[in-house]
mmCIF file of C-alpha atoms and ligand atoms in Angstrom:
data_model
loop_
_atom_site.group_PDB
_atom_site.id
_atom_site.type_symbol
_atom_site.label_atom_id
_atom_site.label_comp_id
_atom_site.label_asym_id
_atom_site.label_seq_id
_atom_site.Cartn_x
_atom_site.Cartn_y
_atom_site.Cartn_z
ATOM 1 C CA UNK A 16 -48.596 10.194 28.967
ATOM 2 C CA UNK A 17 -47.071 13.559 29.786
ATOM 3 C CA UNK A 18 -48.942 16.574 28.413
ATOM 4 C CA UNK A 19 -47.444 19.783 27.056
ATOM 5 C CA UNK A 20 -49.120 23.087 26.302
ATOM 6 C CA UNK A 21 -47.667 26.119 24.576
ATOM 7 C CA UNK A 22 -48.920 29.587 23.717
ATOM 8 C CA UNK A 23 -47.606 32.292 21.413
ATOM 9 C CA UNK A 24 -49.231 35.609 20.538
ATOM 10 C CA UNK A 25 -49.637 37.412 17.229
ATOM 11 C CA UNK A 26 -48.191 40.895 16.933
ATOM 12 C CA UNK A 27 -48.951 44.307 15.564
ATOM 13 C CA UNK A 28 -46.255 46.813 14.677
ATOM 14 C CA UNK A 29 -46.844 50.336 15.995
ATOM 15 C CA UNK A 30 -44.053 51.884 13.911
ATOM 16 C CA UNK A 31 -40.748 50.869 12.318
ATOM 17 C CA UNK A 32 -42.014 49.251 9.102
ATOM 18 C CA UNK A 33 -39.639 47.510 6.715
ATOM 19 C CA UNK A 34 -36.715 48.379 8.965
ATOM 20 C CA UNK A 35 -36.114 44.854 10.279
ATOM 21 C CA UNK A 36 -34.567 43.383 7.134
ATOM 22 C CA UNK A 37 -31.688 45.878 7.379
ATOM 23 C CA UNK A 38 -31.133 45.322 11.121
ATOM 24 C CA UNK A 39 -33.076 48.420 12.184
ATOM 25 C CA UNK A 40 -35.454 49.514 14.926
ATOM 26 C CA UNK A 41 -39.135 48.701 15.340
ATOM 27 C CA UNK A 42 -41.845 49.138 17.961
ATOM 28 C CA UNK A 43 -44.173 46.119 17.856
ATOM 29 C CA UNK A 44 -46.335 44.690 20.606
ATOM 30 C CA UNK A 45 -47.715 41.223 21.208
ATOM 31 C CA UNK A 46 -51.484 40.859 20.997
ATOM 32 C CA UNK A 47 -53.803 39.200 23.473
ATOM 33 C CA UNK A 48 -54.785 36.711 20.756
ATOM 34 C CA UNK A 49 -52.558 33.969 19.405
ATOM 35 C CA UNK A 50 -51.914 30.271 18.860
ATOM 36 C CA UNK A 51 -52.204 27.466 21.437
ATOM 37 C CA UNK A 52 -50.799 23.975 21.124
ATOM 38 C CA UNK A 53 -51.829 21.136 23.443
ATOM 39 C CA UNK A 54 -50.511 17.647 23.117
ATOM 40 C CA UNK A 55 -49.107 14.456 24.568
ATOM 41 C CA UNK A 56 -45.411 13.723 24.542
ATOM 42 C CA UNK A 57 -44.099 10.524 22.994
ATOM 43 C CA UNK A 58 -43.007 8.647 19.891
ATOM 44 C CA UNK A 59 -40.830 10.122 17.211
ATOM 45 C CA UNK A 60 -43.377 12.048 15.141
ATOM 46 C CA UNK A 61 -45.114 15.394 15.445
ATOM 47 C CA UNK A 62 -48.784 14.871 14.638
ATOM 48 C CA UNK A 63 -51.034 17.901 14.911
ATOM 49 C CA UNK A 64 -54.615 18.707 13.992
ATOM 50 C CA UNK A 65 -56.248 22.104 13.741
ATOM 51 C CA UNK A 66 -59.886 23.091 13.428
ATOM 52 C CA UNK A 67 -58.749 25.847 11.023
ATOM 53 C CA UNK A 68 -56.994 23.525 8.555
ATOM 54 C CA UNK A 69 -58.452 20.501 6.793
ATOM 55 C CA UNK A 70 -55.168 18.609 6.472
ATOM 56 C CA UNK A 71 -53.437 17.403 9.665
ATOM 57 C CA UNK A 72 -49.660 17.527 10.046
ATOM 58 C CA UNK A 73 -47.605 14.354 10.466
ATOM 59 C CA UNK A 74 -43.832 14.792 10.270
ATOM 60 C CA UNK A 75 -40.736 13.191 11.834
ATOM 61 C CA UNK A 76 -39.833 14.892 15.123
ATOM 62 C CA UNK A 77 -36.414 15.884 13.759
ATOM 63 C CA UNK A 78 -38.116 17.762 10.907
ATOM 64 C CA UNK A 79 -36.155 15.744 8.352
ATOM 65 C CA UNK A 80 -39.031 15.697 5.898
ATOM 66 C CA UNK A 81 -41.734 18.281 5.246
ATOM 67 C CA UNK A 82 -44.977 18.498 3.289
ATOM 68 C CA UNK A 83 -44.753 20.538 0.088
ATOM 69 C CA UNK A 84 -47.468 22.974 1.106
ATOM 70 C CA UNK A 85 -49.752 24.000 3.944
ATOM 71 C CA UNK A 86 -49.047 24.714 7.602
ATOM 72 C CA UNK A 87 -47.004 21.539 8.056
ATOM 73 C CA UNK A 88 -44.110 23.341 6.317
ATOM 74 C CA UNK A 89 -43.788 25.682 9.303
ATOM 75 C CA UNK A 90 -44.014 22.847 11.829
ATOM 76 C CA UNK A 91 -41.373 20.781 10.007
ATOM 77 C CA UNK A 92 -39.047 23.756 9.560
ATOM 78 C CA UNK A 93 -39.202 24.611 13.288
ATOM 79 C CA UNK A 94 -38.570 20.966 14.221
ATOM 80 C CA UNK A 95 -35.551 20.885 11.880
ATOM 81 C CA UNK A 96 -34.100 24.133 13.280
ATOM 82 C CA UNK A 97 -34.462 22.910 16.868
ATOM 83 C CA UNK A 98 -32.936 19.566 15.920
ATOM 84 C CA UNK A 99 -29.931 21.427 14.526
ATOM 85 C CA UNK A 100 -29.662 23.190 17.905
ATOM 86 C CA UNK A 101 -29.509 19.852 19.702
ATOM 87 C CA UNK A 102 -33.119 19.124 20.611
ATOM 88 C CA UNK A 103 -33.622 15.356 20.899
ATOM 89 C CA UNK A 104 -36.324 14.235 18.411
ATOM 90 C CA UNK A 105 -39.106 13.598 20.939
ATOM 91 C CA UNK A 106 -42.575 13.533 19.359
ATOM 92 C CA UNK A 107 -45.841 15.283 20.239
ATOM 93 C CA UNK A 108 -49.406 14.353 19.277
ATOM 94 C CA UNK A 109 -51.920 17.132 19.750
ATOM 95 C CA UNK A 110 -54.025 20.003 18.510
ATOM 96 C CA UNK A 111 -53.371 23.576 17.478
ATOM 97 C CA UNK A 112 -56.002 26.246 17.955
ATOM 98 C CA UNK A 113 -55.900 29.922 17.136
ATOM 99 C CA UNK A 114 -57.740 33.024 18.287
ATOM 100 C CA UNK A 115 -55.764 35.070 15.766
ATOM 101 C CA UNK A 116 -57.471 36.217 12.577
ATOM 102 C CA UNK A 117 -55.393 34.771 9.742
ATOM 103 C CA UNK A 118 -54.128 36.453 6.613
ATOM 104 C CA UNK A 119 -54.448 40.039 7.838
ATOM 105 C CA UNK A 120 -50.833 40.594 8.783
ATOM 106 C CA UNK A 121 -50.929 39.836 12.497
ATOM 107 C CA UNK A 122 -48.208 37.196 12.195
ATOM 108 C CA UNK A 123 -50.222 34.024 12.502
ATOM 109 C CA UNK A 124 -47.288 32.120 10.974
ATOM 110 C CA UNK A 125 -44.784 33.476 13.528
ATOM 111 C CA UNK A 126 -47.206 32.648 16.355
ATOM 112 C CA UNK A 127 -47.527 29.086 15.013
ATOM 113 C CA UNK A 128 -43.741 28.739 14.752
ATOM 114 C CA UNK A 129 -43.180 29.991 18.292
ATOM 115 C CA UNK A 130 -45.951 27.842 19.795
ATOM 116 C CA UNK A 131 -44.499 24.766 18.062
ATOM 117 C CA UNK A 132 -41.004 25.658 19.301
ATOM 118 C CA UNK A 133 -42.150 26.027 22.909
ATOM 119 C CA UNK A 134 -44.083 22.742 22.780
ATOM 120 C CA UNK A 135 -41.185 20.829 21.212
ATOM 121 C CA UNK A 136 -38.695 22.216 23.738
ATOM 122 C CA UNK A 137 -40.994 21.315 26.626
ATOM 123 C CA UNK A 138 -41.562 17.836 25.203
ATOM 124 C CA UNK A 139 -37.810 17.237 25.117
ATOM 125 C CA UNK A 140 -37.052 19.016 28.416
ATOM 126 C CA UNK A 141 -34.735 21.383 26.599
ATOM 127 C CA UNK A 142 -34.282 25.087 27.296
ATOM 128 C CA UNK A 143 -32.741 27.606 24.907
ATOM 129 C CA UNK A 144 -32.083 31.341 25.165
ATOM 130 C CA UNK A 145 -35.216 33.174 23.980
ATOM 131 C CA UNK A 146 -33.248 35.071 21.321
ATOM 132 C CA UNK A 147 -31.944 31.775 19.878
ATOM 133 C CA UNK A 148 -35.523 30.575 19.530
ATOM 134 C CA UNK A 149 -36.450 33.871 17.825
ATOM 135 C CA UNK A 150 -33.649 33.343 15.298
ATOM 136 C CA UNK A 151 -34.499 29.662 14.810
ATOM 137 C CA UNK A 152 -38.139 30.519 14.089
ATOM 138 C CA UNK A 153 -37.101 33.216 11.623
ATOM 139 C CA UNK A 154 -34.878 30.734 9.782
ATOM 140 C CA UNK A 155 -37.808 28.308 9.818
ATOM 141 C CA UNK A 156 -40.051 30.938 8.187
ATOM 142 C CA UNK A 157 -37.490 31.391 5.398
ATOM 143 C CA UNK A 158 -37.122 27.652 4.932
ATOM 144 C CA UNK A 159 -40.895 27.094 4.910
ATOM 145 C CA UNK A 160 -42.021 29.806 2.498
ATOM 146 C CA UNK A 161 -38.904 31.432 1.081
ATOM 147 C CA UNK A 162 -39.872 35.055 1.823
ATOM 148 C CA UNK A 163 -36.760 37.010 2.970
ATOM 149 C CA UNK A 164 -38.608 38.571 5.921
ATOM 150 C CA UNK A 165 -36.863 40.144 8.890
ATOM 151 C CA UNK A 166 -36.959 39.086 12.505
ATOM 152 C CA UNK A 167 -39.731 41.435 13.663
ATOM 153 C CA UNK A 168 -42.614 38.978 13.881
ATOM 154 C CA UNK A 169 -40.842 36.202 15.766
ATOM 155 C CA UNK A 170 -39.099 38.677 18.116
ATOM 156 C CA UNK A 171 -42.364 40.415 18.977
ATOM 157 C CA UNK A 172 -44.117 37.106 19.635
ATOM 158 C CA UNK A 173 -41.354 35.861 21.949
ATOM 159 C CA UNK A 174 -39.897 38.944 23.646
ATOM 160 C CA UNK A 175 -42.859 41.308 24.250
ATOM 161 C CA UNK A 176 -44.009 41.779 27.810
ATOM 162 C CA UNK A 177 -47.617 42.170 28.826
ATOM 163 C CA UNK A 178 -48.896 45.706 29.042
ATOM 164 C CA UNK A 179 -46.104 47.239 26.948
ATOM 165 C CA UNK A 180 -44.830 47.720 23.426
ATOM 166 C CA UNK A 181 -41.343 46.457 22.608
ATOM 167 C CA UNK A 182 -38.574 48.734 21.358
ATOM 168 C CA UNK A 183 -36.590 46.218 19.352
ATOM 169 C CA UNK A 184 -33.150 46.536 17.792
ATOM 170 C CA UNK A 185 -33.183 43.896 15.074
ATOM 171 C CA UNK A 186 -29.373 43.859 14.796
ATOM 172 C CA UNK A 187 -28.784 42.142 18.136
ATOM 173 C CA UNK A 188 -32.347 41.614 19.412
ATOM 174 C CA UNK A 189 -31.712 43.956 22.344
ATOM 175 C CA UNK A 190 -35.041 45.319 23.507
ATOM 176 C CA UNK A 191 -36.819 47.346 26.127
ATOM 177 C CA UNK A 192 -40.431 47.795 27.198
ATOM 178 C CA UNK A 193 -42.245 50.974 26.181
ATOM 179 C CA UNK A 194 -45.433 51.853 28.039
ATOM 180 C CA UNK A 195 -48.321 53.298 26.055
ATOM 181 C CA UNK A 196 -49.966 56.382 27.572
ATOM 182 C CA UNK A 197 -52.834 55.590 29.973
ATOM 183 C CA UNK A 198 -56.241 55.029 28.429
ATOM 184 C CA UNK A 199 -54.934 54.458 24.884
ATOM 185 C CA UNK A 200 -55.954 51.341 22.939
ATOM 186 C CA UNK A 201 -54.812 50.049 19.574
ATOM 187 C CA UNK A 202 -57.491 49.481 16.961
ATOM 188 C CA UNK A 203 -56.533 47.239 14.043
ATOM 189 C CA UNK A 204 -58.649 47.319 10.887
ATOM 190 C CA UNK A 205 -58.103 44.840 8.103
ATOM 191 C CA UNK A 206 -58.740 46.424 4.706
ATOM 192 C CA UNK A 207 -60.114 43.203 3.227
ATOM 193 C CA UNK A 208 -57.478 43.447 0.486
ATOM 194 C CA UNK A 209 -55.653 40.137 0.597
ATOM 195 C CA UNK A 210 -51.911 40.344 0.438
ATOM 196 C CA UNK A 211 -51.403 37.916 -2.428
ATOM 197 C CA UNK A 212 -48.478 39.903 -3.747
ATOM 198 C CA UNK A 213 -46.714 40.091 -0.423
ATOM 199 C CA UNK A 214 -44.247 37.320 -1.124
ATOM 200 C CA UNK A 215 -42.999 38.664 -4.441
ATOM 201 C CA UNK A 216 -43.491 42.349 -3.563
ATOM 202 C CA UNK A 217 -41.565 41.930 -0.324
ATOM 203 C CA UNK A 218 -38.622 40.304 -2.077
ATOM 204 C CA UNK A 219 -38.628 43.042 -4.735
ATOM 205 C CA UNK A 220 -38.544 45.810 -2.135
ATOM 206 C CA UNK A 221 -35.694 44.251 -0.170
ATOM 207 C CA UNK A 222 -33.742 43.864 -3.432
ATOM 208 C CA UNK A 223 -34.370 47.485 -4.466
ATOM 209 C CA UNK A 224 -33.312 48.684 -1.023
ATOM 210 C CA UNK A 225 -30.258 46.438 -1.215
ATOM 211 C CA UNK A 226 -29.137 48.271 -4.361
ATOM 212 C CA UNK A 227 -28.697 51.469 -2.293
ATOM 213 C CA UNK A 228 -26.774 50.104 0.659
ATOM 214 C CA UNK A 229 -23.265 50.274 -0.823
ATOM 215 C CA UNK A 230 -23.191 54.047 -0.153
ATOM 216 C CA UNK A 231 -23.349 53.367 3.595
ATOM 217 C CA UNK A 232 -19.878 51.778 3.748
ATOM 218 C CA UNK A 233 -21.062 48.944 5.945
ATOM 219 C CA UNK A 234 -23.182 51.071 8.267
ATOM 220 C CA UNK A 235 -26.795 50.031 8.732
ATOM 221 C CA UNK A 236 -29.535 52.542 7.787
ATOM 222 C CA UNK A 237 -30.472 52.910 11.483
ATOM 223 C CA UNK A 238 -27.045 54.491 12.094
ATOM 224 C CA UNK A 239 -27.380 57.047 9.294
ATOM 225 C CA UNK A 240 -28.633 60.540 10.152
ATOM 226 C CA UNK A 241 -31.557 61.871 8.128
ATOM 227 C CA UNK A 242 -29.417 64.941 7.378
ATOM 228 C CA UNK A 243 -26.896 62.754 5.519
ATOM 229 C CA UNK A 244 -29.461 61.420 3.069
ATOM 230 C CA UNK A 245 -29.252 64.105 0.422
ATOM 231 C CA UNK A 246 -25.498 63.704 0.020
ATOM 232 C CA UNK A 247 -25.640 59.909 0.175
ATOM 233 C CA UNK A 248 -28.312 59.583 -2.491
ATOM 234 C CA UNK A 249 -26.958 62.266 -4.857
ATOM 235 C CA UNK A 250 -26.478 60.578 -8.218
ATOM 236 C CA UNK A 251 -28.298 57.411 -7.139
ATOM 237 C CA UNK A 252 -31.187 56.072 -9.239
ATOM 238 C CA UNK A 253 -34.592 57.247 -8.045
ATOM 239 C CA UNK A 254 -35.971 53.886 -6.859
ATOM 240 C CA UNK A 255 -33.099 52.791 -4.559
ATOM 241 C CA UNK A 256 -32.791 56.394 -3.304
ATOM 242 C CA UNK A 257 -36.436 56.424 -2.207
ATOM 243 C CA UNK A 258 -36.231 52.949 -0.660
ATOM 244 C CA UNK A 259 -33.225 54.068 1.406
ATOM 245 C CA UNK A 260 -34.902 57.344 2.379
ATOM 246 C CA UNK A 261 -37.877 55.400 3.732
ATOM 247 C CA UNK A 262 -35.742 53.145 5.881
ATOM 248 C CA UNK A 263 -33.457 55.877 7.275
ATOM 249 C CA UNK A 264 -36.364 58.186 8.118
ATOM 250 C CA UNK A 265 -38.450 55.309 9.521
ATOM 251 C CA UNK A 266 -35.714 54.301 11.969
ATOM 252 C CA UNK A 267 -35.593 57.925 13.073
ATOM 253 C CA UNK A 268 -39.373 57.934 13.572
ATOM 254 C CA UNK A 269 -39.151 54.891 15.853
ATOM 255 C CA UNK A 270 -36.831 56.760 18.220
ATOM 256 C CA UNK A 271 -39.015 59.870 18.035
ATOM 257 C CA UNK A 272 -42.189 57.860 18.743
ATOM 258 C CA UNK A 273 -40.667 56.297 21.847
ATOM 259 C CA UNK A 274 -39.747 59.785 23.096
ATOM 260 C CA UNK A 275 -43.226 61.114 22.299
ATOM 261 C CA UNK A 276 -44.925 58.231 24.143
ATOM 262 C CA UNK A 277 -42.712 58.909 27.170
ATOM 263 C CA UNK A 278 -43.845 62.539 27.100
ATOM 264 C CA UNK A 279 -47.500 61.478 26.498
ATOM 265 C CA UNK A 280 -47.314 63.771 23.442
ATOM 266 C CA UNK A 281 -49.910 62.174 21.196
ATOM 267 C CA UNK A 282 -49.919 65.119 18.792
ATOM 268 C CA UNK A 283 -46.324 64.307 17.871
ATOM 269 C CA UNK A 284 -47.173 60.594 17.631
ATOM 270 C CA UNK A 285 -49.955 61.494 15.177
ATOM 271 C CA UNK A 286 -47.482 63.398 12.974
ATOM 272 C CA UNK A 287 -44.960 60.546 13.116
ATOM 273 C CA UNK A 288 -47.607 57.961 12.182
ATOM 274 C CA UNK A 289 -48.801 60.141 9.279
ATOM 275 C CA UNK A 290 -45.208 60.632 8.062
ATOM 276 C CA UNK A 291 -44.574 56.887 8.334
ATOM 277 C CA UNK A 292 -47.630 56.105 6.236
ATOM 278 C CA UNK A 293 -46.713 58.722 3.613
ATOM 279 C CA UNK A 294 -43.188 57.302 3.421
ATOM 280 C CA UNK A 295 -44.535 53.750 2.967
ATOM 281 C CA UNK A 296 -46.872 55.055 0.261
ATOM 282 C CA UNK A 297 -44.497 57.335 -1.664
ATOM 283 C CA UNK A 298 -40.978 56.085 -0.961
ATOM 284 C CA UNK A 299 -41.320 52.374 -0.163
ATOM 285 C CA UNK A 300 -44.507 51.932 -2.246
ATOM 286 C CA UNK A 301 -46.193 49.195 -0.246
ATOM 287 C CA UNK A 302 -49.596 50.778 0.418
ATOM 288 C CA UNK A 303 -52.695 50.342 -1.753
ATOM 289 C CA UNK A 304 -55.509 52.884 -2.299
ATOM 290 C CA UNK A 305 -57.721 51.002 0.166
ATOM 291 C CA UNK A 306 -55.225 51.184 3.041
ATOM 292 C CA UNK A 307 -54.513 54.846 2.223
ATOM 293 C CA UNK A 308 -58.238 55.493 2.465
ATOM 294 C CA UNK A 309 -58.677 53.577 5.710
ATOM 295 C CA UNK A 310 -55.876 55.547 7.373
ATOM 296 C CA UNK A 311 -57.633 58.806 6.444
ATOM 297 C CA UNK A 312 -61.039 57.499 7.534
ATOM 298 C CA UNK A 313 -59.670 56.437 10.909
ATOM 299 C CA UNK A 314 -58.377 59.959 11.520
ATOM 300 C CA UNK A 315 -61.617 61.525 10.245
ATOM 301 C CA UNK A 316 -63.631 59.363 12.633
ATOM 302 C CA UNK A 317 -61.754 60.058 15.840
ATOM 303 C CA UNK A 318 -58.493 58.077 15.909
ATOM 304 C CA UNK A 319 -55.630 60.025 17.472
ATOM 305 C CA UNK A 320 -53.059 58.593 15.047
ATOM 306 C CA UNK A 321 -53.203 56.104 12.183
ATOM 307 C CA UNK A 322 -50.988 54.320 9.662
ATOM 308 C CA UNK A 323 -50.700 51.042 7.765
ATOM 309 C CA UNK A 324 -49.046 48.197 9.637
ATOM 310 C CA UNK A 325 -47.168 45.067 8.595
ATOM 311 C CA UNK A 326 -45.721 44.243 5.218
ATOM 312 C CA UNK A 327 -48.270 46.179 3.163
ATOM 313 C CA UNK A 328 -49.719 45.391 -0.302
ATOM 314 C CA UNK A 329 -53.133 45.390 1.390
ATOM 315 C CA UNK A 330 -53.574 44.019 4.894
ATOM 316 C CA UNK A 331 -54.243 46.074 7.988
ATOM 317 C CA UNK A 332 -54.027 49.604 9.340
ATOM 318 C CA UNK A 333 -53.880 50.713 12.969
ATOM 319 C CA UNK A 334 -55.356 53.581 14.903
ATOM 320 C CA UNK A 335 -54.463 54.767 18.376
ATOM 321 C CA UNK A 336 -57.737 55.558 20.116
ATOM 322 C CA UNK A 337 -59.037 56.569 23.514
ATOM 323 C CA UNK A 338 -60.057 53.169 24.882
ATOM 324 C CA UNK A 339 -63.565 54.332 25.759
ATOM 325 C CA UNK A 340 -64.110 55.622 22.204
ATOM 326 C CA UNK A 341 -62.699 52.598 20.414
ATOM 327 C CA UNK A 342 -66.020 50.978 19.486
ATOM 328 C CA UNK A 343 -67.471 54.214 18.148
ATOM 329 C CA UNK A 344 -64.349 54.958 16.078
ATOM 330 C CA UNK A 345 -64.335 51.419 14.681
ATOM 331 C CA UNK A 346 -68.008 51.510 13.765
ATOM 332 C CA UNK A 347 -67.897 54.918 12.073
ATOM 333 C CA UNK A 348 -64.719 54.026 10.164
ATOM 334 C CA UNK A 349 -66.076 50.680 8.978
ATOM 335 C CA UNK A 350 -69.323 52.156 7.768
ATOM 336 C CA UNK A 351 -67.561 54.937 5.808
ATOM 337 C CA UNK A 352 -65.142 52.378 4.332
ATOM 338 C CA UNK A 353 -68.047 50.113 3.406
ATOM 339 C CA UNK A 354 -69.605 52.975 1.436
ATOM 340 C CA UNK A 355 -66.323 53.586 -0.409
ATOM 341 C CA UNK A 356 -65.577 49.894 -1.068
ATOM 342 C CA UNK A 357 -68.857 47.948 -0.849
ATOM 343 C CA UNK A 358 -67.265 44.758 -2.187
ATOM 344 C CA UNK A 359 -64.542 44.493 0.459
ATOM 345 C CA UNK A 360 -65.064 42.925 3.847
ATOM 346 C CA UNK A 361 -63.149 44.918 6.434
ATOM 347 C CA UNK A 362 -62.748 43.529 9.961
ATOM 348 C CA UNK A 363 -61.658 45.153 13.213
ATOM 349 C CA UNK A 364 -59.618 43.779 16.084
ATOM 350 C CA UNK A 365 -59.381 45.836 19.254
ATOM 351 C CA UNK A 366 -56.419 44.745 21.262
ATOM 352 C CA UNK A 367 -54.253 45.367 24.259
ATOM 353 C CA UNK A 368 -50.562 44.554 24.533
ATOM 354 C CA UNK A 369 -50.364 40.844 25.381
ATOM 355 C CA UNK A 370 -47.610 38.781 26.962
ATOM 356 C CA UNK A 371 -44.868 37.410 24.740
ATOM 357 C CA UNK A 372 -44.196 33.687 24.726
ATOM 358 C CA UNK A 373 -41.050 33.978 26.861
ATOM 359 C CA UNK A 374 -43.009 35.585 29.698
ATOM 360 C CA UNK A 375 -45.164 32.464 29.899
ATOM 361 C CA UNK A 376 -42.538 29.856 29.079
ATOM 362 C CA UNK A 377 -39.556 30.896 31.193
ATOM 363 C CA UNK A 378 -38.819 27.186 31.736
ATOM 364 C CA UNK A 379 -37.744 26.697 28.105
ATOM 365 C CA UNK A 380 -37.107 30.247 26.839
ATOM 366 C CA UNK A 381 -34.307 31.557 29.036
ATOM 367 C CA UNK A 382 -32.926 35.112 29.203
HETATM 368 C C1 GLA B 4 -43.767 41.610 7.358
HETATM 369 C C2 GLA B 4 -42.511 40.809 7.710
HETATM 370 C C3 GLA B 4 -41.717 41.497 8.817
HETATM 371 C C4 GLA B 4 -41.499 42.988 8.518
HETATM 372 C C5 GLA B 4 -42.803 43.651 8.117
HETATM 373 C C6 GLA B 4 -42.614 45.077 7.674
HETATM 374 O O1 GLA B 4 -44.664 41.564 8.415
HETATM 375 O O2 GLA B 4 -42.857 39.508 8.097
HETATM 376 O O3 GLA B 4 -40.489 40.830 9.004
HETATM 377 O O4 GLA B 4 -40.528 43.157 7.530
HETATM 378 O O5 GLA B 4 -43.423 42.949 7.050
HETATM 379 O O6 GLA B 4 -42.204 45.881 8.735
#
């Protein structure tokens, strides 16, 4: 029996939040934790077990039928997308394991999708352009759970390169590496507030934003100057006007953050992160009091810059920290947060930029 292995990382977004669903800019990075799949090639079914999930997955290798809930929906949707792209329906029997904390917004579902895609391509000796696999996995996410999410998570998991963040243009998936200043680490703190509303809240926000886009005459928000906003939103209802203001200013902050990193100007990065968080709180309205508090506590306890990350409605915040102070910042922040919210269980993940899946699977994910 021939064996296949596949690996895909989770991601964290440094800045550029809720810009991906209108083809904007973001600055994610892959983590050094993720999802691994190991299996044997053969037959015409995909049969996977995971220590993290009680129910194993058993689906036809062409993805033509899917379970109605659970993680098998993602596996089946990826198999179906790859089948539509011409992958022969070769089966795999194996195990999935994850070092990625689940449910805190680090894209465990995208990492699962990408790991499954790499394994299925290897099993069938098929290669596809990496960006095609990104798009296939995004379509699979939609098919599996019906949330109209953008392409950020899958792109970060596939295209990131080790040691760097990824400046990503979600319109065409063009991307470049962005080095973080020396000695800086990224601290992720989960608020302990589960993102139960994310599905419905996410769809509501994209719809509200959508109601503003007609004033752009076909341009995307990333191509609108901040100075144009006042004229564009004059006479518009308050909610769509604020949703559009968030997205236009957030795209601008991505470009400014990349410039500030290049200049090792962490003071400017701190301002941009704070402005991003305020915009997500006041204009896009996806923060909760607990994530607002955590962002402040991180700054109070020594982080250089902090903001919420991911879709919002709970979930995680990030802090940029001096690497040698990371543990102390995490400990002080967690203990202050625990005093404010004794019933919530916050968790920290200290991470470095990891390698994207394409860097490790150049045989099946081609440029
Ligand atoms: C979630 C989605 C992403 C992106 C972020 C917000 O993580 O899955 O596509 O929209 O929210 O930036």
